[in-house]
Amino acid sequence: MRALLDEHPHLGVEPVLRELHIPSSTYYRWRQAEKDPCERIRQDTELTGQIRQIHQDSGGIYGSPRIHAVLKREGVHVGRKRVERLMRQAGLAGISPRRSKGFTRRDPGRRSRP
């Protein structure tokens, strides 16, 4: 929507909204939200920065349970699911300590037994 109006400023906002059947109040509320995000979004942004720092300090090993524990120790009151969501949105993931099971590799030069 914004790209359309930025490309064609001569069209005007109101006629485009009328043609797309979008109330003007919805558009202007959306534009205001871009400039001044709500408290929850500001907190999420700040918390994501803390999560990134903890994840980086751990060498990229810590997952959401450990990061949640570190935040709790630091006195940050936040839910585990919120930490999971913010990590998922930021593209952060911990490393699983489980090792994969080994398997036998065949020797290509040998024949199989009958």
Tab-separated table of N, CA, C and O in Angstrom:
chain	number	residue	atom	x	y	z
A	1	MET	N	0.829	-1.184	0.000
A	1	MET	CA	0.000	0.000	0.000
A	1	MET	C	0.878	1.253	0.000
A	1	MET	O	0.669	2.150	-0.785
A	2	ARG	N	1.840	1.258	0.926
A	2	ARG	CA	2.708	2.422	1.020
A	2	ARG	C	3.551	2.574	-0.241
A	2	ARG	O	3.781	3.686	-0.710
A	3	ALA	N	3.984	1.434	-0.803
A	3	ALA	CA	4.790	1.489	-2.022
A	3	ALA	C	3.995	2.091	-3.172
A	3	ALA	O	4.525	2.882	-3.955
A	4	LEU	N	2.721	1.729	-3.258
A	4	LEU	CA	1.863	2.264	-4.311
A	4	LEU	C	1.732	3.779	-4.177
A	4	LEU	O	1.867	4.519	-5.157
A	5	LEU	N	1.516	4.236	-2.958
A	5	LEU	CA	1.358	5.677	-2.746
A	5	LEU	C	2.671	6.427	-2.904
A	5	LEU	O	2.681	7.577	-3.343
A	6	ASP	N	3.792	5.766	-2.561
A	6	ASP	CA	5.093	6.410	-2.741
A	6	ASP	C	5.463	6.500	-4.219
A	6	ASP	O	6.068	7.479	-4.655
A	7	GLU	N	5.107	5.486	-5.007
A	7	GLU	CA	5.399	5.502	-6.437
A	7	GLU	C	4.542	6.520	-7.188
A	7	GLU	O	4.978	7.119	-8.157
A	8	HIS	N	3.295	6.657	-6.757
A	8	HIS	CA	2.350	7.530	-7.446
A	8	HIS	C	1.753	8.550	-6.469
A	8	HIS	O	0.593	8.453	-6.079
A	9	PRO	N	2.530	9.558	-6.107
A	9	PRO	CA	2.018	10.530	-5.135
A	9	PRO	C	0.865	11.375	-5.689
A	9	PRO	O	0.076	11.923	-4.925
A	10	HIS	N	0.742	11.425	-6.992
A	10	HIS	CA	-0.328	12.230	-7.596
A	10	HIS	C	-1.709	11.597	-7.398
A	10	HIS	O	-2.728	12.262	-7.577
A	11	LEU	N	-1.764	10.295	-7.066
A	11	LEU	CA	-3.053	9.628	-6.887
A	11	LEU	C	-3.801	10.118	-5.654
A	11	LEU	O	-5.021	10.227	-5.673
A	12	GLY	N	-3.077	10.367	-4.588
A	12	GLY	CA	-3.719	10.772	-3.341
A	12	GLY	C	-4.159	9.564	-2.531
A	12	GLY	O	-4.461	8.499	-3.073
A	13	VAL	N	-4.214	9.717	-1.241
A	13	VAL	CA	-4.514	8.615	-0.336
A	13	VAL	C	-5.993	8.235	-0.378
A	13	VAL	O	-6.348	7.063	-0.508
A	14	GLU	N	-6.844	9.215	-0.268
A	14	GLU	CA	-8.288	8.944	-0.141
A	14	GLU	C	-8.874	8.194	-1.340
A	14	GLU	O	-9.599	7.218	-1.151
A	15	PRO	N	-8.584	8.588	-2.582
A	15	PRO	CA	-9.146	7.836	-3.715
A	15	PRO	C	-8.656	6.382	-3.779
A	15	PRO	O	-9.425	5.482	-4.101
A	16	VAL	N	-7.384	6.160	-3.441
A	16	VAL	CA	-6.844	4.803	-3.464
A	16	VAL	C	-7.530	3.956	-2.400
A	16	VAL	O	-7.927	2.816	-2.649
A	17	LEU	N	-7.699	4.508	-1.207
A	17	LEU	CA	-8.371	3.777	-0.132
A	17	LEU	C	-9.821	3.469	-0.501
A	17	LEU	O	-10.318	2.371	-0.216
A	18	ARG	N	-10.473	4.416	-1.119
A	18	ARG	CA	-11.857	4.213	-1.523
A	18	ARG	C	-11.959	3.089	-2.553
A	18	ARG	O	-12.849	2.248	-2.499
A	19	GLU	N	-11.008	3.062	-3.487
A	19	GLU	CA	-11.009	2.036	-4.531
A	19	GLU	C	-10.714	0.644	-3.963
A	19	GLU	O	-11.251	-0.354	-4.425
A	20	LEU	N	-9.863	0.581	-2.934
A	20	LEU	CA	-9.511	-0.698	-2.318
A	20	LEU	C	-10.467	-1.096	-1.193
A	20	LEU	O	-10.278	-2.144	-0.570
A	21	HIS	N	-11.455	-0.256	-0.919
A	21	HIS	CA	-12.436	-0.508	0.141
A	21	HIS	C	-11.768	-0.651	1.511
A	21	HIS	O	-12.069	-1.569	2.272
A	22	ILE	N	-10.841	0.254	1.774
A	22	ILE	CA	-10.155	0.289	3.071
A	22	ILE	C	-10.554	1.589	3.757
A	22	ILE	O	-10.417	2.670	3.179
A	23	PRO	N	-11.018	1.509	5.013
A	23	PRO	CA	-11.363	2.740	5.724
A	23	PRO	C	-10.123	3.607	5.943
A	23	PRO	O	-9.034	3.100	6.220
A	24	SER	N	-10.293	4.896	5.810
A	24	SER	CA	-9.150	5.801	5.963
A	24	SER	C	-8.599	5.756	7.380
A	24	SER	O	-7.393	5.906	7.586
A	25	SER	N	-9.457	5.521	8.371
A	25	SER	CA	-8.977	5.457	9.753
A	25	SER	C	-8.006	4.284	9.937
A	25	SER	O	-7.027	4.387	10.684
A	26	THR	N	-8.256	3.175	9.242
A	26	THR	CA	-7.362	2.016	9.324
A	26	THR	C	-5.989	2.368	8.772
A	26	THR	O	-4.971	2.036	9.362
A	27	TYR	N	-5.977	3.051	7.632
A	27	TYR	CA	-4.708	3.435	7.012
A	27	TYR	C	-3.918	4.378	7.914
A	27	TYR	O	-2.725	4.173	8.146
A	28	TYR	N	-4.579	5.409	8.432
A	28	TYR	CA	-3.863	6.385	9.247
A	28	TYR	C	-3.425	5.788	10.587
A	28	TYR	O	-2.372	6.138	11.112
A	29	ARG	N	-4.176	4.860	11.148
A	29	ARG	CA	-3.760	4.185	12.368
A	29	ARG	C	-2.536	3.312	12.089
A	29	ARG	O	-1.599	3.243	12.891
A	30	TRP	N	-2.512	2.671	10.927
A	30	TRP	CA	-1.375	1.851	10.532
A	30	TRP	C	-0.115	2.710	10.361
A	30	TRP	O	0.969	2.334	10.790
A	31	ARG	N	-0.276	3.874	9.732
A	31	ARG	CA	0.870	4.792	9.556
A	31	ARG	C	1.385	5.311	10.898
A	31	ARG	O	2.587	5.436	11.101
A	32	GLN	N	0.468	5.597	11.819
A	32	GLN	CA	0.861	6.060	13.142
A	32	GLN	C	1.614	4.968	13.900
A	32	GLN	O	2.576	5.246	14.612
A	33	ALA	N	1.178	3.726	13.746
A	33	ALA	CA	1.830	2.606	14.428
A	33	ALA	C	3.256	2.409	13.927
A	33	ALA	O	4.122	1.943	14.670
A	34	GLU	N	3.514	2.727	12.668
A	34	GLU	CA	4.872	2.640	12.136
A	34	GLU	C	5.785	3.651	12.809
A	34	GLU	O	6.927	3.349	13.131
A	35	LYS	N	5.288	4.864	13.004
A	35	LYS	CA	6.091	5.937	13.590
A	35	LYS	C	6.271	5.749	15.088
A	35	LYS	O	7.354	5.970	15.625
A	36	ASP	N	5.207	5.363	15.776
A	36	ASP	CA	5.231	5.257	17.231
A	36	ASP	C	4.697	3.881	17.634
A	36	ASP	O	3.513	3.730	17.888
A	37	PRO	N	5.583	2.854	17.688
A	37	PRO	CA	5.102	1.510	18.019
A	37	PRO	C	4.601	1.436	19.462
A	37	PRO	O	5.004	2.219	20.321
A	38	CYS	N	3.748	0.469	19.714
A	38	CYS	CA	3.168	0.326	21.048
A	38	CYS	C	4.229	-0.158	22.041
A	38	CYS	O	5.324	-0.568	21.665
A	39	GLU	N	3.883	-0.123	23.305
A	39	GLU	CA	4.807	-0.487	24.376
A	39	GLU	C	5.293	-1.928	24.232
A	39	GLU	O	6.453	-2.229	24.457
A	40	ARG	N	4.404	-2.821	23.856
A	40	ARG	CA	4.757	-4.245	23.726
A	40	ARG	C	5.836	-4.437	22.655
A	40	ARG	O	6.783	-5.199	22.848
A	41	ILE	N	5.703	-3.756	21.539
A	41	ILE	CA	6.694	-3.881	20.462
A	41	ILE	C	8.031	-3.306	20.900
A	41	ILE	O	9.088	-3.869	20.613
A	42	ARG	N	7.997	-2.183	21.616
A	42	ARG	CA	9.248	-1.594	22.128
A	42	ARG	C	9.925	-2.551	23.123
A	42	ARG	O	11.146	-2.720	23.085
A	43	GLN	N	9.140	-3.176	24.001
A	43	GLN	CA	9.706	-4.131	24.952
A	43	GLN	C	10.276	-5.345	24.230
A	43	GLN	O	11.351	-5.844	24.596
A	44	ASP	N	9.568	-5.830	23.211
A	44	ASP	CA	10.058	-6.973	22.443
A	44	ASP	C	11.381	-6.652	21.753
A	44	ASP	O	12.280	-7.493	21.708
A	45	THR	N	11.499	-5.449	21.236
A	45	THR	CA	12.739	-5.039	20.572
A	45	THR	C	13.895	-5.009	21.562
A	45	THR	O	14.991	-5.511	21.272
A	46	GLU	N	13.658	-4.454	22.729
A	46	GLU	CA	14.694	-4.388	23.760
A	46	GLU	C	15.056	-5.786	24.247
A	46	GLU	O	16.232	-6.123	24.402
A	47	LEU	N	14.049	-6.619	24.460
A	47	LEU	CA	14.268	-7.976	24.937
A	47	LEU	C	15.005	-8.813	23.897
A	47	LEU	O	15.873	-9.631	24.241
A	48	THR	N	14.702	-8.608	22.625
A	48	THR	CA	15.396	-9.331	21.561
A	48	THR	C	16.881	-8.987	21.566
A	48	THR	O	17.729	-9.859	21.350
A	49	GLY	N	17.212	-7.743	21.844
A	49	GLY	CA	18.614	-7.345	21.957
A	49	GLY	C	19.318	-8.072	23.093
A	49	GLY	O	20.455	-8.538	22.938
A	50	GLN	N	18.639	-8.182	24.245
A	50	GLN	CA	19.216	-8.908	25.373
A	50	GLN	C	19.386	-10.388	25.035
A	50	GLN	O	20.405	-10.997	25.369
A	51	ILE	N	18.385	-10.959	24.376
A	51	ILE	CA	18.449	-12.373	24.001
A	51	ILE	C	19.599	-12.621	23.032
A	51	ILE	O	20.352	-13.585	23.165
A	52	ARG	N	19.754	-11.731	22.053
A	52	ARG	CA	20.865	-11.869	21.104
A	52	ARG	C	22.207	-11.822	21.827
A	52	ARG	O	23.122	-12.586	21.513
A	53	GLN	N	22.334	-10.915	22.797
A	53	GLN	CA	23.591	-10.777	23.537
A	53	GLN	C	23.887	-12.035	24.346
A	53	GLN	O	25.014	-12.533	24.337
A	54	ILE	N	22.889	-12.569	25.035
A	54	ILE	CA	23.081	-13.791	25.818
A	54	ILE	C	23.437	-14.960	24.902
A	54	ILE	O	24.332	-15.757	25.197
A	55	HIS	N	22.749	-15.055	23.780
A	55	HIS	CA	23.010	-16.129	22.813
A	55	HIS	C	24.420	-16.015	22.262
A	55	HIS	O	25.132	-17.023	22.122
A	56	GLN	N	24.855	-14.802	21.977
A	56	GLN	CA	26.205	-14.578	21.444
A	56	GLN	C	27.254	-14.892	22.514
A	56	GLN	O	28.284	-15.503	22.215
A	57	ASP	N	27.003	-14.483	23.764
A	57	ASP	CA	27.950	-14.755	24.854
A	57	ASP	C	28.115	-16.251	25.114
A	57	ASP	O	29.167	-16.692	25.563
A	58	SER	N	27.059	-17.019	24.843
A	58	SER	CA	27.130	-18.467	25.059
A	58	SER	C	27.793	-19.183	23.882
A	58	SER	O	27.913	-20.404	23.902
A	59	GLY	N	28.166	-18.450	22.874
A	59	GLY	CA	28.768	-19.057	21.697
A	59	GLY	C	27.741	-19.678	20.773
A	59	GLY	O	28.054	-20.555	19.985
A	60	GLY	N	26.484	-19.237	20.905
A	60	GLY	CA	25.418	-19.763	20.062
A	60	GLY	C	24.886	-21.105	20.530
A	60	GLY	O	24.192	-21.783	19.790
A	61	ILE	N	25.204	-21.475	21.762
A	61	ILE	CA	24.812	-22.787	22.280
A	61	ILE	C	23.472	-22.740	22.998
A	61	ILE	O	22.662	-23.650	22.852
A	62	TYR	N	23.231	-21.687	23.759
A	62	TYR	CA	22.029	-21.626	24.594
A	62	TYR	C	20.754	-21.580	23.765
A	62	TYR	O	20.645	-20.832	22.807
A	63	GLY	N	19.778	-22.373	24.178
A	63	GLY	CA	18.448	-22.338	23.592
A	63	GLY	C	17.522	-21.542	24.488
A	63	GLY	O	17.952	-20.888	25.449
A	64	SER	N	16.240	-21.610	24.226
A	64	SER	CA	15.281	-20.793	24.971
A	64	SER	C	15.214	-21.127	26.464
A	64	SER	O	15.083	-20.201	27.271
A	65	PRO	N	15.314	-22.404	26.903
A	65	PRO	CA	15.248	-22.645	28.345
A	65	PRO	C	16.398	-21.996	29.117
A	65	PRO	O	16.191	-21.395	30.177
A	66	ARG	N	17.589	-22.097	28.577
A	66	ARG	CA	18.739	-21.509	29.272
A	66	ARG	C	18.702	-19.980	29.206
A	66	ARG	O	19.047	-19.315	30.177
A	67	ILE	N	18.321	-19.451	28.074
A	67	ILE	CA	18.243	-17.998	27.963
A	67	ILE	C	17.170	-17.467	28.904
A	67	ILE	O	17.361	-16.440	29.566
A	68	HIS	N	16.058	-18.181	29.017
A	68	HIS	CA	15.010	-17.783	29.956
A	68	HIS	C	15.548	-17.803	31.378
A	68	HIS	O	15.273	-16.888	32.172
A	69	ALA	N	16.344	-18.820	31.725
A	69	ALA	CA	16.927	-18.914	33.060
A	69	ALA	C	17.889	-17.760	33.328
A	69	ALA	O	17.890	-17.184	34.426
A	70	VAL	N	18.695	-17.407	32.344
A	70	VAL	CA	19.638	-16.289	32.506
A	70	VAL	C	18.876	-14.976	32.708
A	70	VAL	O	19.218	-14.177	33.583
A	71	LEU	N	17.851	-14.759	31.915
A	71	LEU	CA	17.052	-13.537	32.059
A	71	LEU	C	16.393	-13.482	33.433
A	71	LEU	O	16.323	-12.423	34.059
A	72	LYS	N	15.919	-14.627	33.912
A	72	LYS	CA	15.283	-14.689	35.228
A	72	LYS	C	16.294	-14.338	36.322
A	72	LYS	O	15.985	-13.610	37.253
A	73	ARG	N	17.528	-14.867	36.189
A	73	ARG	CA	18.587	-14.548	37.154
A	73	ARG	C	18.935	-13.064	37.147
A	73	ARG	O	19.287	-12.500	38.170
A	74	GLU	N	18.852	-12.449	35.961
A	74	GLU	CA	19.158	-11.023	35.845
A	74	GLU	C	18.007	-10.139	36.323
A	74	GLU	O	18.121	-8.927	36.329
A	75	GLY	N	16.881	-10.764	36.670
A	75	GLY	CA	15.749	-10.003	37.190
A	75	GLY	C	14.760	-9.544	36.139
A	75	GLY	O	13.906	-8.708	36.413
A	76	VAL	N	14.869	-10.085	34.940
A	76	VAL	CA	13.932	-9.732	33.872
A	76	VAL	C	12.746	-10.685	33.966
A	76	VAL	O	12.906	-11.902	33.852
A	77	HIS	N	11.563	-10.155	34.185
A	77	HIS	CA	10.358	-10.969	34.308
A	77	HIS	C	9.751	-11.147	32.919
A	77	HIS	O	9.173	-10.219	32.361
A	78	VAL	N	9.949	-12.357	32.375
A	78	VAL	CA	9.471	-12.646	31.031
A	78	VAL	C	9.091	-14.122	30.957
A	78	VAL	O	9.682	-14.955	31.644
A	79	GLY	N	8.101	-14.441	30.150
A	79	GLY	CA	7.648	-15.817	30.003
A	79	GLY	C	8.530	-16.618	29.055
A	79	GLY	O	9.156	-16.071	28.145
A	80	ARG	N	8.567	-17.918	29.269
A	80	ARG	CA	9.373	-18.809	28.445
A	80	ARG	C	8.896	-18.811	27.000
A	80	ARG	O	9.698	-18.791	26.059
A	81	LYS	N	7.578	-18.811	26.807
A	81	LYS	CA	7.026	-18.835	25.444
A	81	LYS	C	7.353	-17.546	24.691
A	81	LYS	O	7.549	-17.562	23.474
A	82	ARG	N	7.417	-16.431	25.406
A	82	ARG	CA	7.778	-15.170	24.764
A	82	ARG	C	9.231	-15.205	24.303
A	82	ARG	O	9.553	-14.744	23.209
A	83	VAL	N	10.097	-15.788	25.135
A	83	VAL	CA	11.503	-15.946	24.756
A	83	VAL	C	11.598	-16.838	23.522
A	83	VAL	O	12.334	-16.540	22.582
A	84	GLU	N	10.829	-17.926	23.500
A	84	GLU	CA	10.825	-18.818	22.342
A	84	GLU	C	10.390	-18.080	21.088
A	84	GLU	O	11.002	-18.215	20.025
A	85	ARG	N	9.321	-17.295	21.194
A	85	ARG	CA	8.801	-16.567	20.038
A	85	ARG	C	9.820	-15.558	19.521
A	85	ARG	O	10.072	-15.472	18.313
A	86	LEU	N	10.437	-14.807	20.434
A	86	LEU	CA	11.407	-13.794	20.014
A	86	LEU	C	12.651	-14.440	19.396
A	86	LEU	O	13.207	-13.916	18.424
A	87	MET	N	13.066	-15.569	19.948
A	87	MET	CA	14.214	-16.261	19.357
A	87	MET	C	13.875	-16.772	17.959
A	87	MET	O	14.692	-16.674	17.044
A	88	ARG	N	12.678	-17.303	17.802
A	88	ARG	CA	12.246	-17.805	16.493
A	88	ARG	C	12.196	-16.665	15.478
A	88	ARG	O	12.668	-16.796	14.346
A	89	GLN	N	11.658	-15.510	15.885
A	89	GLN	CA	11.568	-14.361	14.986
A	89	GLN	C	12.946	-13.819	14.630
A	89	GLN	O	13.158	-13.319	13.531
A	90	ALA	N	13.893	-13.902	15.579
A	90	ALA	CA	15.242	-13.396	15.338
A	90	ALA	C	16.120	-14.418	14.617
A	90	ALA	O	17.252	-14.107	14.239
A	91	GLY	N	15.611	-15.638	14.438
A	91	GLY	CA	16.385	-16.667	13.753
A	91	GLY	C	17.463	-17.282	14.620
A	91	GLY	O	18.474	-17.775	14.110
A	92	LEU	N	17.268	-17.275	15.937
A	92	LEU	CA	18.240	-17.837	16.864
A	92	LEU	C	17.786	-19.221	17.309
A	92	LEU	O	16.598	-19.446	17.526
A	93	ALA	N	18.733	-20.124	17.457
A	93	ALA	CA	18.422	-21.466	17.942
A	93	ALA	C	19.633	-22.000	18.689
A	93	ALA	O	20.779	-21.693	18.351
A	94	GLY	N	19.361	-22.789	19.710
A	94	GLY	CA	20.435	-23.410	20.468
A	94	GLY	C	20.925	-24.664	19.768
A	94	GLY	O	20.369	-25.112	18.767
A	95	ILE	N	21.993	-25.232	20.334
A	95	ILE	CA	22.551	-26.457	19.800
A	95	ILE	C	22.163	-27.585	20.732
A	95	ILE	O	22.357	-27.500	21.938
A	96	SER	N	21.650	-28.654	20.173
A	96	SER	CA	21.225	-29.801	20.971
A	96	SER	C	22.453	-30.571	21.446
A	96	SER	O	23.362	-30.851	20.653
A	97	PRO	N	22.490	-30.971	22.732
A	97	PRO	CA	23.651	-31.711	23.227
A	97	PRO	C	23.641	-33.181	22.823
A	97	PRO	O	24.622	-33.872	23.012
A	98	ARG	N	22.551	-33.649	22.287
A	98	ARG	CA	22.456	-35.058	21.920
A	98	ARG	C	23.314	-35.352	20.697
A	98	ARG	O	23.326	-34.594	19.741
A	99	ARG	N	23.948	-36.482	20.757
A	99	ARG	CA	24.761	-36.899	19.621
A	99	ARG	C	23.940	-37.842	18.764
A	99	ARG	O	23.136	-38.620	19.264
A	100	SER	N	24.215	-37.812	17.511
A	100	SER	CA	23.487	-38.724	16.619
A	100	SER	C	24.073	-40.122	16.751
A	100	SER	O	25.248	-40.301	17.062
A	101	LYS	N	23.236	-41.107	16.505
A	101	LYS	CA	23.691	-42.492	16.582
A	101	LYS	C	24.597	-42.789	15.403
A	101	LYS	O	24.344	-42.375	14.274
A	102	GLY	N	25.636	-43.549	15.680
A	102	GLY	CA	26.545	-43.952	14.622
A	102	GLY	C	25.951	-45.087	13.820
A	102	GLY	O	24.983	-45.725	14.221
A	103	PHE	N	26.515	-45.360	12.685
A	103	PHE	CA	26.045	-46.466	11.870
A	103	PHE	C	27.245	-47.061	11.147
A	103	PHE	O	28.292	-46.432	11.003
A	104	THR	N	27.082	-48.290	10.714
A	104	THR	CA	28.156	-48.999	10.041
A	104	THR	C	28.258	-48.520	8.599
A	104	THR	O	27.262	-48.454	7.891
A	105	ARG	N	29.474	-48.235	8.203
A	105	ARG	CA	29.713	-47.826	6.818
A	105	ARG	C	30.273	-49.030	6.061
A	105	ARG	O	31.206	-49.679	6.526
A	106	ARG	N	29.741	-49.290	4.925
A	106	ARG	CA	30.204	-50.413	4.120
A	106	ARG	C	31.527	-50.093	3.453
A	106	ARG	O	31.773	-48.959	3.052
A	107	ASP	N	32.329	-51.115	3.329
A	107	ASP	CA	33.570	-51.002	2.583
A	107	ASP	C	33.233	-51.270	1.125
A	107	ASP	O	32.771	-52.355	0.776
A	108	PRO	N	33.415	-50.295	0.243
A	108	PRO	CA	32.995	-50.480	-1.147
A	108	PRO	C	33.776	-51.599	-1.866
A	108	PRO	O	33.291	-52.169	-2.842
A	109	GLY	N	34.948	-51.968	-1.364
A	109	GLY	CA	35.741	-52.991	-2.032
A	109	GLY	C	35.362	-54.416	-1.657
A	109	GLY	O	35.844	-55.362	-2.275
A	110	ARG	N	34.523	-54.592	-0.663
A	110	ARG	CA	34.171	-55.933	-0.209
A	110	ARG	C	32.791	-56.334	-0.672
A	110	ARG	O	31.916	-55.489	-0.820
A	111	ARG	N	32.606	-57.634	-0.859
A	111	ARG	CA	31.309	-58.169	-1.256
A	111	ARG	C	30.484	-58.444	-0.005
A	111	ARG	O	31.032	-58.714	1.058
A	112	SER	N	29.181	-58.428	-0.149
A	112	SER	CA	28.319	-58.736	0.994
A	112	SER	C	28.257	-60.256	1.179
A	112	SER	O	28.452	-61.021	0.239
A	113	ARG	N	27.972	-60.668	2.394
A	113	ARG	CA	27.882	-62.102	2.697
A	113	ARG	C	26.620	-62.678	2.103
A	113	ARG	O	25.609	-61.993	2.007
A	114	PRO	N	26.657	-63.967	1.766
A	114	PRO	CA	25.466	-64.612	1.202
A	114	PRO	C	24.387	-64.791	2.263
A	114	PRO	O	24.625	-64.835	3.419
